[in-house]
Short mmCIF file of C-alpha atoms in Angstrom, two decimals:
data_model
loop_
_atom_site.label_atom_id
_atom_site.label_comp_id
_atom_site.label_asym_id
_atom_site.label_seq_id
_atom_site.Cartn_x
_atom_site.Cartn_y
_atom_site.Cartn_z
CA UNK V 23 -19.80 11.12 -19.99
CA UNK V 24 -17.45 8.76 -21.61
CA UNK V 25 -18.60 6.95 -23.88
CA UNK V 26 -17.59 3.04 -24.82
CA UNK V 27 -17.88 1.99 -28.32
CA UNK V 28 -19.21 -1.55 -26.97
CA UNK V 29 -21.33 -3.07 -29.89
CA UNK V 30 -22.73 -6.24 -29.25
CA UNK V 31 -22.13 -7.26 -32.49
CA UNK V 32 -18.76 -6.56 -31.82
CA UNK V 33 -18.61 -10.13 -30.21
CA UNK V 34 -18.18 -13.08 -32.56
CA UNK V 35 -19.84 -15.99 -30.33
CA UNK V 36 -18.08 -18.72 -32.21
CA UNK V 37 -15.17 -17.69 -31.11
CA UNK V 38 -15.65 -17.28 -27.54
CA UNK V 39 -16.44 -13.94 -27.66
CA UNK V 40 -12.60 -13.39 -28.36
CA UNK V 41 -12.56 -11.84 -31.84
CA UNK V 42 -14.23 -8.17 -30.85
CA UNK V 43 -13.36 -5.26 -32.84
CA UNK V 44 -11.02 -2.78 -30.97
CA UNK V 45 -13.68 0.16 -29.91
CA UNK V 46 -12.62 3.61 -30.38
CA UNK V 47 -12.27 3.87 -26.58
CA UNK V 48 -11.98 7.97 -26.05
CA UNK V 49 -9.23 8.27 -24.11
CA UNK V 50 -10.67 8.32 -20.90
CA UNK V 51 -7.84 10.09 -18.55
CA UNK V 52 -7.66 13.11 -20.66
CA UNK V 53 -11.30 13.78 -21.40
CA UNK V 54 -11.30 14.17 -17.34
CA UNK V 55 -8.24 16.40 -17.63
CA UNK V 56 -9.86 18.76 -19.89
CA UNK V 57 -13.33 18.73 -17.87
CA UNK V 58 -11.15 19.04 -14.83
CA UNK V 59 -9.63 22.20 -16.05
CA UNK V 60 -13.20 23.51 -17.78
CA UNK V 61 -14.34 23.07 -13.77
CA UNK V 62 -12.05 25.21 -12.31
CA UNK V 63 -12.67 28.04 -14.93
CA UNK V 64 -16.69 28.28 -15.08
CA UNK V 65 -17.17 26.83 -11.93
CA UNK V 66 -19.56 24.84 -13.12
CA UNK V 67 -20.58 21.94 -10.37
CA UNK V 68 -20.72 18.78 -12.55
CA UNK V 69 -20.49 15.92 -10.23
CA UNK V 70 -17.03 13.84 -10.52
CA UNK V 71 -19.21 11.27 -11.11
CA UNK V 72 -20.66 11.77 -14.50
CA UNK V 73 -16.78 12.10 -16.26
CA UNK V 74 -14.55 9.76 -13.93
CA UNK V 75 -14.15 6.44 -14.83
CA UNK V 76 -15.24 4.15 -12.90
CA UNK V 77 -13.08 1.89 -10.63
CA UNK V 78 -13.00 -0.70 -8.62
CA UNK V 79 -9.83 0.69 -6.55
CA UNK V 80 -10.13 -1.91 -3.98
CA UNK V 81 -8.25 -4.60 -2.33
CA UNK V 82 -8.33 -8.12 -2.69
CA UNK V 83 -6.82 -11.35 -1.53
CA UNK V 84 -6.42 -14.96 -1.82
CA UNK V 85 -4.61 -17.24 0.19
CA UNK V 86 -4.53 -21.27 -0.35
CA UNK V 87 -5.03 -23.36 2.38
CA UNK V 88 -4.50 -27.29 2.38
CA UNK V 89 -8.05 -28.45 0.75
CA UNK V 90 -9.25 -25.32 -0.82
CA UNK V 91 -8.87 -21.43 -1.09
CA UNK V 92 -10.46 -18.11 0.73
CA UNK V 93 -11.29 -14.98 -1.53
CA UNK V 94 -11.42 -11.67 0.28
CA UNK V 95 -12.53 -8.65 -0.79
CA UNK V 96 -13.45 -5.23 0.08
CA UNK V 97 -16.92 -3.29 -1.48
CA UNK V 98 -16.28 0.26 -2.42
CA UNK V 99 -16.66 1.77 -5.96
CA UNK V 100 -15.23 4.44 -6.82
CA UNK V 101 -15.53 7.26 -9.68
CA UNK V 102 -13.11 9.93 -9.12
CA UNK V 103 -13.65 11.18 -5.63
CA UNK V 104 -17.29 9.82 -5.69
CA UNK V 105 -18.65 6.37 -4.23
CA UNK V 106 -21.09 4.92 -6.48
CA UNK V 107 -21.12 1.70 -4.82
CA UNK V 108 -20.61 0.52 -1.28
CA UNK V 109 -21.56 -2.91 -1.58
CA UNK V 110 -20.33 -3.96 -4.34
CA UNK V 111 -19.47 -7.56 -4.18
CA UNK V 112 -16.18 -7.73 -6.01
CA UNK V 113 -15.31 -12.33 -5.86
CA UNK V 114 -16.86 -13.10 -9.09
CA UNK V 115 -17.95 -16.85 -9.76
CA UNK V 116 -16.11 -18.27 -12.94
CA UNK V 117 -17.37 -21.58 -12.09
CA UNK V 118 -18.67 -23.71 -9.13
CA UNK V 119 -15.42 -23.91 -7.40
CA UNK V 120 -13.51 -21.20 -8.97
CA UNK V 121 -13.85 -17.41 -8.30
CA UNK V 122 -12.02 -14.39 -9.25
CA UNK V 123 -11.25 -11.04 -7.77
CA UNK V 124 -12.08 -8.40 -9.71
CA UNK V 125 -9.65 -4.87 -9.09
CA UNK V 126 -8.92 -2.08 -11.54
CA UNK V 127 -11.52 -0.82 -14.04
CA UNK V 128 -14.97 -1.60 -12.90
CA UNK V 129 -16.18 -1.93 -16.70
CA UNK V 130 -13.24 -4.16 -17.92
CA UNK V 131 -13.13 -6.34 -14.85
CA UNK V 132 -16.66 -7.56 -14.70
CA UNK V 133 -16.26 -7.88 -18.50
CA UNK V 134 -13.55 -10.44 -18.35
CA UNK V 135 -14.84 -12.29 -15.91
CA UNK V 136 -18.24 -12.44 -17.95
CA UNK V 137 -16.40 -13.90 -20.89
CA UNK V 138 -14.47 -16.41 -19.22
CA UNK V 139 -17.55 -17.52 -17.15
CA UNK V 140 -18.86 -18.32 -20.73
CA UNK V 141 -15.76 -19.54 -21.48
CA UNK V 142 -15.24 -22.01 -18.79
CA UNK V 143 -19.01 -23.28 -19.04
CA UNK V 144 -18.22 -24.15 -22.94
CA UNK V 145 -14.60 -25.83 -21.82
CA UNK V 146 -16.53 -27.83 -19.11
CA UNK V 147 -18.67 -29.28 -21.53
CA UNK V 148 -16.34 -30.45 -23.92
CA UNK V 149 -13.83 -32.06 -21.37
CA UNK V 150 -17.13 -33.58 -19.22
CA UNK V 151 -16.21 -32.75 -15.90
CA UNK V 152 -15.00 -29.62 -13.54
CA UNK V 153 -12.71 -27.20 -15.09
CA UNK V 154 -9.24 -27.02 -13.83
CA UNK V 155 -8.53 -23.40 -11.79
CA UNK V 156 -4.89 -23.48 -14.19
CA UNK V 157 -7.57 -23.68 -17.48
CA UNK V 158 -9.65 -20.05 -16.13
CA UNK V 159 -6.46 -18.16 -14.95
CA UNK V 160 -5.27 -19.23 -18.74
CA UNK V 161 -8.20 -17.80 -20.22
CA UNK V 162 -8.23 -14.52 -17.53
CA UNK V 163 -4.84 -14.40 -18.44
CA UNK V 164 -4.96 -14.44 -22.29
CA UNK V 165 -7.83 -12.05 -22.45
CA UNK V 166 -5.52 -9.87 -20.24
CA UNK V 167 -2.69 -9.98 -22.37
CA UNK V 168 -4.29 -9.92 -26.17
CA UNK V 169 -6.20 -6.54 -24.50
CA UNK V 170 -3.46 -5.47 -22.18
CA UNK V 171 -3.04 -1.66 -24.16
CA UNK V 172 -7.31 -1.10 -23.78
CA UNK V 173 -8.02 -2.87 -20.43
CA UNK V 174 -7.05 -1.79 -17.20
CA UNK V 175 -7.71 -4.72 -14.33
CA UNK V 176 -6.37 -7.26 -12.24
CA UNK V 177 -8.11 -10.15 -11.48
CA UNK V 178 -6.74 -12.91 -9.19
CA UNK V 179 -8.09 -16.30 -9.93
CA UNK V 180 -8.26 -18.94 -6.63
CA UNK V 181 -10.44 -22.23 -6.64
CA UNK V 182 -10.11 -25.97 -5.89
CA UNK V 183 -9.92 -28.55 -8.27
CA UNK V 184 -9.30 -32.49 -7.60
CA UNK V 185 -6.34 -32.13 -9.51
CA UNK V 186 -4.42 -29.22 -7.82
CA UNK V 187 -6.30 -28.92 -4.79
CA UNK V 188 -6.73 -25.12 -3.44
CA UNK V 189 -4.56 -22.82 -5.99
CA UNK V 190 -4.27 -19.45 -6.45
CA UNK V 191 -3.48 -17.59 -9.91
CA UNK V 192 -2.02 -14.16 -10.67
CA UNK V 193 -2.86 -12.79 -14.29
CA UNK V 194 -1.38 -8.67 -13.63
CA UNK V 195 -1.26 -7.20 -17.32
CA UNK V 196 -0.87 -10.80 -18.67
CA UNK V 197 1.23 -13.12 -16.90
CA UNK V 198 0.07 -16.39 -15.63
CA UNK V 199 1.65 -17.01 -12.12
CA UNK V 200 0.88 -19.36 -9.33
CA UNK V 201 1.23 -18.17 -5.57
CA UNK V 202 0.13 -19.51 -2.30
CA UNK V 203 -1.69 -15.91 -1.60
CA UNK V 204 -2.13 -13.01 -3.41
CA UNK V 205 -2.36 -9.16 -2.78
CA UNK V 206 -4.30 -6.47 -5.60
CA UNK V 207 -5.54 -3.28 -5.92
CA UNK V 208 -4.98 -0.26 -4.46
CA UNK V 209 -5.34 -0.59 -0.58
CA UNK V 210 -2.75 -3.76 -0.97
CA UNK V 211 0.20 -1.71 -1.15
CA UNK V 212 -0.70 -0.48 2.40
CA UNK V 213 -0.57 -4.21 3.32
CA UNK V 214 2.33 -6.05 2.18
CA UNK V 215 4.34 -5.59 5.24
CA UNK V 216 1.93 -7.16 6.98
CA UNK V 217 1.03 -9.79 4.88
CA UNK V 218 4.97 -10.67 4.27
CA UNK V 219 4.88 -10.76 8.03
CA UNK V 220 1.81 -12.66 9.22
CA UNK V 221 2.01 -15.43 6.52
CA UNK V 222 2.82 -18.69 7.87
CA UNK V 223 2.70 -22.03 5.42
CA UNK V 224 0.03 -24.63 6.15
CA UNK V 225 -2.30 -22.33 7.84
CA UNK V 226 -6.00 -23.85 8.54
CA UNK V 227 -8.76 -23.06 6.96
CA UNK V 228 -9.92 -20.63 10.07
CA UNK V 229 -6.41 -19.25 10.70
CA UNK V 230 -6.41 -18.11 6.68
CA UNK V 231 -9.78 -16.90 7.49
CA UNK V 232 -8.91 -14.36 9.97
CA UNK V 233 -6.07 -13.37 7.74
CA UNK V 234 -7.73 -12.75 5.03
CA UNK V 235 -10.12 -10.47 7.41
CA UNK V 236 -7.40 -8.93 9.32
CA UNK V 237 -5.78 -7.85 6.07
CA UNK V 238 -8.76 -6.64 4.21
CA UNK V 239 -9.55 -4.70 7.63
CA UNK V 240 -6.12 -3.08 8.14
CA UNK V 241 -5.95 -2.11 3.99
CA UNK V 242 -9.62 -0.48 4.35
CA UNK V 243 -8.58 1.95 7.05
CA UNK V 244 -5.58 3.12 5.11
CA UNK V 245 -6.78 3.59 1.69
CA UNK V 246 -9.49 6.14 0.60
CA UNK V 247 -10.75 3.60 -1.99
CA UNK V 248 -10.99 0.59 0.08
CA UNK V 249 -13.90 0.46 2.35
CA UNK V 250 -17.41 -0.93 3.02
CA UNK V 251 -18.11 -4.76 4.27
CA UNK V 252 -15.54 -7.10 3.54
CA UNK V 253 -16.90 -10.51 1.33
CA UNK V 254 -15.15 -13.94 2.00
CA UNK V 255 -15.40 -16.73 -0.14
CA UNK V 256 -14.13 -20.11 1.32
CA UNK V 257 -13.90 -22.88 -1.45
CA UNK V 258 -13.27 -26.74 -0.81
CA UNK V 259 -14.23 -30.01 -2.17
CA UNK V 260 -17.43 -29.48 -0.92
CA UNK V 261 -18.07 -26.22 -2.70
CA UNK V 262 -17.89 -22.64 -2.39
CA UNK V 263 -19.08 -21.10 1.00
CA UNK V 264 -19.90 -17.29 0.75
CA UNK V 265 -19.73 -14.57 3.82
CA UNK V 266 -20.26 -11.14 4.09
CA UNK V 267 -18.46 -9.11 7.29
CA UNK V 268 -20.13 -6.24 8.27
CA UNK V 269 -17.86 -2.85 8.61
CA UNK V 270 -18.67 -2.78 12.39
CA UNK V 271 -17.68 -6.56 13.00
CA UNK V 272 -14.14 -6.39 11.10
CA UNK V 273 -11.38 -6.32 13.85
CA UNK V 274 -9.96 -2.85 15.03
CA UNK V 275 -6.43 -2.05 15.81
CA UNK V 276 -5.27 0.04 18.13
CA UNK V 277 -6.35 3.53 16.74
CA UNK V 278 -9.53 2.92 16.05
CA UNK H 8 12.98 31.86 -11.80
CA UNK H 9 11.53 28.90 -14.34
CA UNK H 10 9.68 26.71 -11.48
CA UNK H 11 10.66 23.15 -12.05
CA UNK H 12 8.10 20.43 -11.88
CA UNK H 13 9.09 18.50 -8.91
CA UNK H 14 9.11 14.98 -10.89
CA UNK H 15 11.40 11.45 -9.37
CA UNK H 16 12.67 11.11 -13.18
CA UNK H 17 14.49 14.90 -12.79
CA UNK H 18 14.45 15.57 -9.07
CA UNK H 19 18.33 15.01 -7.91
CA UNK H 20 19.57 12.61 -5.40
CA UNK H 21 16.42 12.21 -3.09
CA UNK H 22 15.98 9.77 -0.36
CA UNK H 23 13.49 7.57 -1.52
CA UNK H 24 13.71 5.98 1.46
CA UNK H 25 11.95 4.39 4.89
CA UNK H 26 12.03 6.20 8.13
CA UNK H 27 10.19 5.47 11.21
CA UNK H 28 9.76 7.08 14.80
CA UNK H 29 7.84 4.68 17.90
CA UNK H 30 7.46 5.88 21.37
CA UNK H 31 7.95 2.96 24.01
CA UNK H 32 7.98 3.10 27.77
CA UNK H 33 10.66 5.34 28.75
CA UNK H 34 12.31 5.97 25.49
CA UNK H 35 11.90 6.09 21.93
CA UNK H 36 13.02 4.85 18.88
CA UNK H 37 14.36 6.56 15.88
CA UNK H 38 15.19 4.53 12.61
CA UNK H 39 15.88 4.28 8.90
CA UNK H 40 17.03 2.75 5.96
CA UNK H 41 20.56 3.67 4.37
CA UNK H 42 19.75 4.16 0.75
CA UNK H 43 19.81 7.62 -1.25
CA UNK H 44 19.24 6.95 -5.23
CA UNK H 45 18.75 9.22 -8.22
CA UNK H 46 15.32 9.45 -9.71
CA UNK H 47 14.96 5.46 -8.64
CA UNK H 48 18.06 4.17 -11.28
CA UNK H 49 21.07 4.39 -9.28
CA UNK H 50 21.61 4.05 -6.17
CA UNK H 51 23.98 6.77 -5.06
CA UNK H 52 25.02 6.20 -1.38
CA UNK H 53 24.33 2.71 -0.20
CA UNK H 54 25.16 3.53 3.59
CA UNK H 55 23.85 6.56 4.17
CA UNK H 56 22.62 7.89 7.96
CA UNK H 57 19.79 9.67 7.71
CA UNK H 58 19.60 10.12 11.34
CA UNK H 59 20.59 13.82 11.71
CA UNK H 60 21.22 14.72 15.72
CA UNK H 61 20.00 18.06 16.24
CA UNK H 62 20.58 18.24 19.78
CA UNK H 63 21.58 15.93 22.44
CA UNK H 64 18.90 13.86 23.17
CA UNK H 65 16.67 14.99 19.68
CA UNK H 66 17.34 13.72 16.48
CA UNK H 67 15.65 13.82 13.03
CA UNK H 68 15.49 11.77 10.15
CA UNK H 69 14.81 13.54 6.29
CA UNK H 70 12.70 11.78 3.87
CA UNK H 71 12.39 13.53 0.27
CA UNK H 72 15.21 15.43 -1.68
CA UNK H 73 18.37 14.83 -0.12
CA UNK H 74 19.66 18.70 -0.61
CA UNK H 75 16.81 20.41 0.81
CA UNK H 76 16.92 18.11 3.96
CA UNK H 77 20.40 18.54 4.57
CA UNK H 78 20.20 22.43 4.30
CA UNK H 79 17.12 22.28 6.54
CA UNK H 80 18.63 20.51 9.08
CA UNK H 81 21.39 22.31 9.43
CA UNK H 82 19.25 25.61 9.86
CA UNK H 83 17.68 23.98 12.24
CA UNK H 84 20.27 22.83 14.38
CA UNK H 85 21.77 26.50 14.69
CA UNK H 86 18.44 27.88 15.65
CA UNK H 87 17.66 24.98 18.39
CA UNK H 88 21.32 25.04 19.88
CA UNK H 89 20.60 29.36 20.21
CA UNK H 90 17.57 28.56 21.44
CA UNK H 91 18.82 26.11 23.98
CA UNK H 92 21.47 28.80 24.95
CA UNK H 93 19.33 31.53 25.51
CA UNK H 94 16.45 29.42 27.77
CA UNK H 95 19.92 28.09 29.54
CA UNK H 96 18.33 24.58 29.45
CA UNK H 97 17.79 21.36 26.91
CA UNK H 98 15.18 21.99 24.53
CA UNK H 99 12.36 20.74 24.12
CA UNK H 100 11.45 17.95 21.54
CA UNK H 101 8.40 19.81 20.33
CA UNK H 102 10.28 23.45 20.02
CA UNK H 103 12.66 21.49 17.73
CA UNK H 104 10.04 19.97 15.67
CA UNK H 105 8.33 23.66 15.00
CA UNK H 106 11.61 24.84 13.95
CA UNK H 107 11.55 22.54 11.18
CA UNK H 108 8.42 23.32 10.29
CA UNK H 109 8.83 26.92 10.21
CA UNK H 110 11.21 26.14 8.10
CA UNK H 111 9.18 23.70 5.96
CA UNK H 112 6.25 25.82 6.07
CA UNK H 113 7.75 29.61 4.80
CA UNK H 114 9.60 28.12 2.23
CA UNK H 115 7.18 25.28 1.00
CA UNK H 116 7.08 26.21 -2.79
CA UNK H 117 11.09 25.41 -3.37
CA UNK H 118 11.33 22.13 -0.20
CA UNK H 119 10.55 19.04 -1.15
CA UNK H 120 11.27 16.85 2.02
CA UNK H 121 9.02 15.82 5.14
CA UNK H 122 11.07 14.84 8.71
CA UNK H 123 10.27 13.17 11.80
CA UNK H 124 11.69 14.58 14.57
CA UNK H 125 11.90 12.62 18.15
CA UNK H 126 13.36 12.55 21.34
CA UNK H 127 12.91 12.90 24.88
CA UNK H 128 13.08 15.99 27.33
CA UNK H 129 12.44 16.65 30.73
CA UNK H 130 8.50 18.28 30.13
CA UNK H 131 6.93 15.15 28.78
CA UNK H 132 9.22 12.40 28.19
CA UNK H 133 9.51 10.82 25.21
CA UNK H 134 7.86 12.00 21.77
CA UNK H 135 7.47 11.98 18.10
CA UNK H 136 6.44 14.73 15.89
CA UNK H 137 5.57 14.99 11.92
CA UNK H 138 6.03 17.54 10.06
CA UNK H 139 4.79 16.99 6.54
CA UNK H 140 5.43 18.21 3.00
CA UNK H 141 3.41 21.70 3.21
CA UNK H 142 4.61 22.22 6.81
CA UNK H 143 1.59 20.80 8.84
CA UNK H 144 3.20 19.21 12.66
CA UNK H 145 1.30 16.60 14.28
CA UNK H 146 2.23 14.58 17.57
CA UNK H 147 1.87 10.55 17.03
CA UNK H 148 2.56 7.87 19.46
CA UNK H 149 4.51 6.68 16.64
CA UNK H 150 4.81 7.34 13.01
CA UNK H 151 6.47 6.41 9.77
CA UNK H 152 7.57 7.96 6.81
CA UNK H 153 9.20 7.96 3.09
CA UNK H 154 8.39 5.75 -0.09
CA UNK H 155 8.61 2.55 1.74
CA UNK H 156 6.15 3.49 4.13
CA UNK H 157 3.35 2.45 1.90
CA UNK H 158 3.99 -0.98 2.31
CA UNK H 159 3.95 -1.10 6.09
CA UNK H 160 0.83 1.08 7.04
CA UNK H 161 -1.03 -2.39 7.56
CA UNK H 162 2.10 -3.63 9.99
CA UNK H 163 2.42 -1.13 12.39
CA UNK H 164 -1.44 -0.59 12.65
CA UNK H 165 -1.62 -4.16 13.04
CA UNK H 166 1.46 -4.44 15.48
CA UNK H 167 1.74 -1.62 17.46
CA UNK H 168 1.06 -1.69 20.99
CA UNK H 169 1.07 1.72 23.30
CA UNK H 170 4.27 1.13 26.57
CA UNK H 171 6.00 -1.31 24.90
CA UNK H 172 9.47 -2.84 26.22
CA UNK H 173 12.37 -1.38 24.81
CA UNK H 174 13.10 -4.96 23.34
CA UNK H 175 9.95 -5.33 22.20
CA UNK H 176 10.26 -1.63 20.11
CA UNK H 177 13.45 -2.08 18.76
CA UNK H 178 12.00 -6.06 17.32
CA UNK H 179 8.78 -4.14 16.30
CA UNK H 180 11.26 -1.37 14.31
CA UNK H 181 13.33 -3.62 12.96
CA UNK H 182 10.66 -5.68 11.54
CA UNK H 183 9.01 -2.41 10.29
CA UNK H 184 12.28 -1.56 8.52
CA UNK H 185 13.15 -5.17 7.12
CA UNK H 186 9.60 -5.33 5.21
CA UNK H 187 9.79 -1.98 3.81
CA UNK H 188 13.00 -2.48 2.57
CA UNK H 189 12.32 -5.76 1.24
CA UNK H 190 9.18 -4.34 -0.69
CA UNK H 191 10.05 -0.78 -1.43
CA UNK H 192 12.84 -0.59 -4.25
CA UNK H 193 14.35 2.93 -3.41
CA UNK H 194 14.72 1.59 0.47
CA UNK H 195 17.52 -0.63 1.24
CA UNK H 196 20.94 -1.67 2.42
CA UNK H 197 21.75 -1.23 6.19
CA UNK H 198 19.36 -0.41 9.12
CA UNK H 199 19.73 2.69 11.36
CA UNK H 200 18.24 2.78 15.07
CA UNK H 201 18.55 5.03 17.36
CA UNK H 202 17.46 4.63 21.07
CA UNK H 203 16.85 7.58 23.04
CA UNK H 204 15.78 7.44 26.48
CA UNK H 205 17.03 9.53 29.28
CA UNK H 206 19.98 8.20 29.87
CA UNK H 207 21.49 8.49 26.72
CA UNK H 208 21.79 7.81 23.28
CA UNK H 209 22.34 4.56 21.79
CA UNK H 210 23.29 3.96 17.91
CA UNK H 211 22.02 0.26 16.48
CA UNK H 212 23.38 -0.77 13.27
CA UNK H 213 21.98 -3.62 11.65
CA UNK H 214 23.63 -4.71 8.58
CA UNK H 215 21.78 -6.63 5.95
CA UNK H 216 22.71 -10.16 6.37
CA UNK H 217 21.44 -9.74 9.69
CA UNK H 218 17.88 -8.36 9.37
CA UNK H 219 15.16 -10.43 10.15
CA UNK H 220 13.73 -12.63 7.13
CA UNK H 221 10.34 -13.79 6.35
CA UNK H 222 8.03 -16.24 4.55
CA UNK H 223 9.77 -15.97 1.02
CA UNK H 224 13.77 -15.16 1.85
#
């Protein structure tokens, strides 16, 4: 099983939990190789499970609407060719009115958003009043990019603040990037045609809805690592509404 | 023989491409992009028709190394039009599409490419057959192909509809084509349709400028 070096005391408070020591991470994809390989020669059954990483291959969305955003995600987790988890809930509160998708590594993903929930509670504190969603995708984003050689996820940040209104963030590998939706993970490269076709500006709140559902339906029955219930998150001024979509009350296309 | 790892970075000119095949009522439609690249850097042949007739009302289109779909298809045509000679009528869309794959199938080690093969005949009307990599066929109502193919999975599920207008296929192909290409790096430059119904054949070029555009062009 691969091991983390993941001290606690590896995490300097004061600093926002920024200042860890890099952790002799064993590299992860060729451990798996060389188990792989010991597999096929002894035969020996060890589950995929104990020596794949974990992952969220997924797919996640986030689409701005005039007065607020919707999160979608799927709920599968995956290690190797194993599910470990098919309902995991994957829209990750960073604050009352901000969420973030979490996609990639399961480890690292929940980990950043972790520290920048911590983050944004300190930040909120000190300014007295709701944190903008531009201030958590800047502190996804530069936890992303100090750490983009060791960590390996995406998160997309969405949320509504007075300020901005609904926004929507991209932070892939480090870049800071505003969009009015948003496609990650694995099952979205099944779905950008569609997306790119079905968008429409100024959508309502219910239309973006059943995009976000139609998408996240479409992506689950094409990719092997996509799959379960599908969560929504809708987020105005009033605050953030969550939904859970069973796997036999998603829409079905014409094969299915 | 050293066996060379089949890699984009050393394989030669490939199609990395988008190709497409949808039944509608009466007909069906057969189309592609126009761009063949090298390993993903350069793009070699920015109009190239990957629509490869193989008979009068069949045609194929090659997605994969560029060489090995070329020399398949030209096997293949020799062996239908025999074939055709010998049964002394047109043949039929799904004899073509096995001779492909037992083409694709003995000599799966050294190929590299994957076709769709469609067209209509006289037995069953119109059709669309896939024959993968390793040489497996399967009949689809319609089915698409190539690197760019990735990116519209979610479309055509989505968009589809069985006995479909011809209008209404060629908008639904077009579209198909448009977001692949405008997604999928190795896919671009000109669209390629062909209609074939049994009438005839009839050859759609749509150049760039004039493919539909959406949200963020």
């Amino acid at each position: 099983m691969s091991i983390h070096d993941f001290k606690e005391s590896n995490f300097i408070p004061g600093n926002g939990g920024l200042d860890r020591k890099v952790s002799t991470r064993p590299a992860t994809s060729l451990s798996c190789a060389k188990r792989k390989c010991f597999k096929m020669l002894d035969e020996s059954p060890e589950p995929g499970w104990l020596s794949e990483e974990v992952k969220t291959g997924t797919t996640i969305i986030a689409i701005e609407f005039d007065g607020g955003v919707v999160l979608g995600s799927d709920s599968r987790v995956s290690a190797g060719e194993t599910v470990v988890n098919r309902v995991m809930n994957k829209l990750s509160l960073l604050h009352d009115k901000i969420y973030c998708a979490l996609s990639g590594s399961a480890a690292d993903a929940q980990t950043i958003a972790e520290m920048v929930n911590y983050q944004l509670d300190v930040h909120s504190i000190e300014v007295g009043e709701d944190p903008q969603v531009r201030s958590a995708a800047t502190l996804v984003k530069n936890i992303s990019y100090k750490y983009k050689e060791e960590l390996s996820a995406h998160l997309i940040v969405a949320g509504w603040d007075k300020r901005g209104g609904g926004q929507v963030y991209v932070t892939l590998n480090g870049l800071l990037s505003r969009q009015p939706f948003a496609v990650g993970g694995s099952g979205s490269s099944y779905v950008y045609g569609f997306v790119d076709a079905e968008y429409r500006k100024a959508m309502s709140k219910e239309d973006c809805q059943q995009f976000v559902v139609n998408t996240l339906s479409l992506a689950m029955s094409r990719d092997g690592s996509s799959g379960g219930v599908a969560y929504l998150v809708t987020i105005d001024k009033k605050g953030a509404e969550e939904k859970c979509i069973l796997g036999n009350e998603l829409p079905t296309f014409y094969d299915q | 023989m050293e066996r060379r790892f089949m890699d984009s970075q050393i394989k030669g000119v490939s199609t990395g491409t988008t190709i497409l095949a949808v039944t509608f009522n009466g007909g069906v439609i057969i189309g592609s992009d126009s761009r063949a690249s090298i390993g993903g850097y350069y793009v070699s042949s920015k109009t190239i028709n990957k629509l490869i007739q193989v008979h009068d009302r069949i045609f194929c289109c090659i997605a994969g190394s560029l060489a090995d779909a070329q020399a398949v298809t030209k096997a293949a045509k020799f062996q239908i039009s025999f074939h055709s000679i010998q049964m002394e009528s047109p043949p039929l869309v799904k004899a073509a599409a096995s001779v492909l794959r037992e083409l694709c199938y003995n000599n799966k080690e050294e190929l590299q490419a994957g076709f769709i093969t469609a067209g209509w005949d006289r037995k069953k009307g119109p059709q669309v057959y896939t024959v993968a990599l390793g040489g497996m066929l399967l009949s689809q109502p319609f089915t698409i192909g190539g690197s760019g193919s990735t990116y519209i999975y979610g479309y055509a599920d989505a968009k589809y509809k069985p006995d479909m207008s011809k209008e209404e296929c060629l908008q639904f192909a077009t579209n198909a084509l448009a977001l692949a290409m405008g997604r999928d790096n190795v896919s671009g430059g000109v669209a390629h349709l062909v209609v074939i119904t049994e009438e005839g054949v009839e050859h759609v070029v749509i150049p760039g400028d004039k493919l539909p555009k959406f949200h963020d062009e």
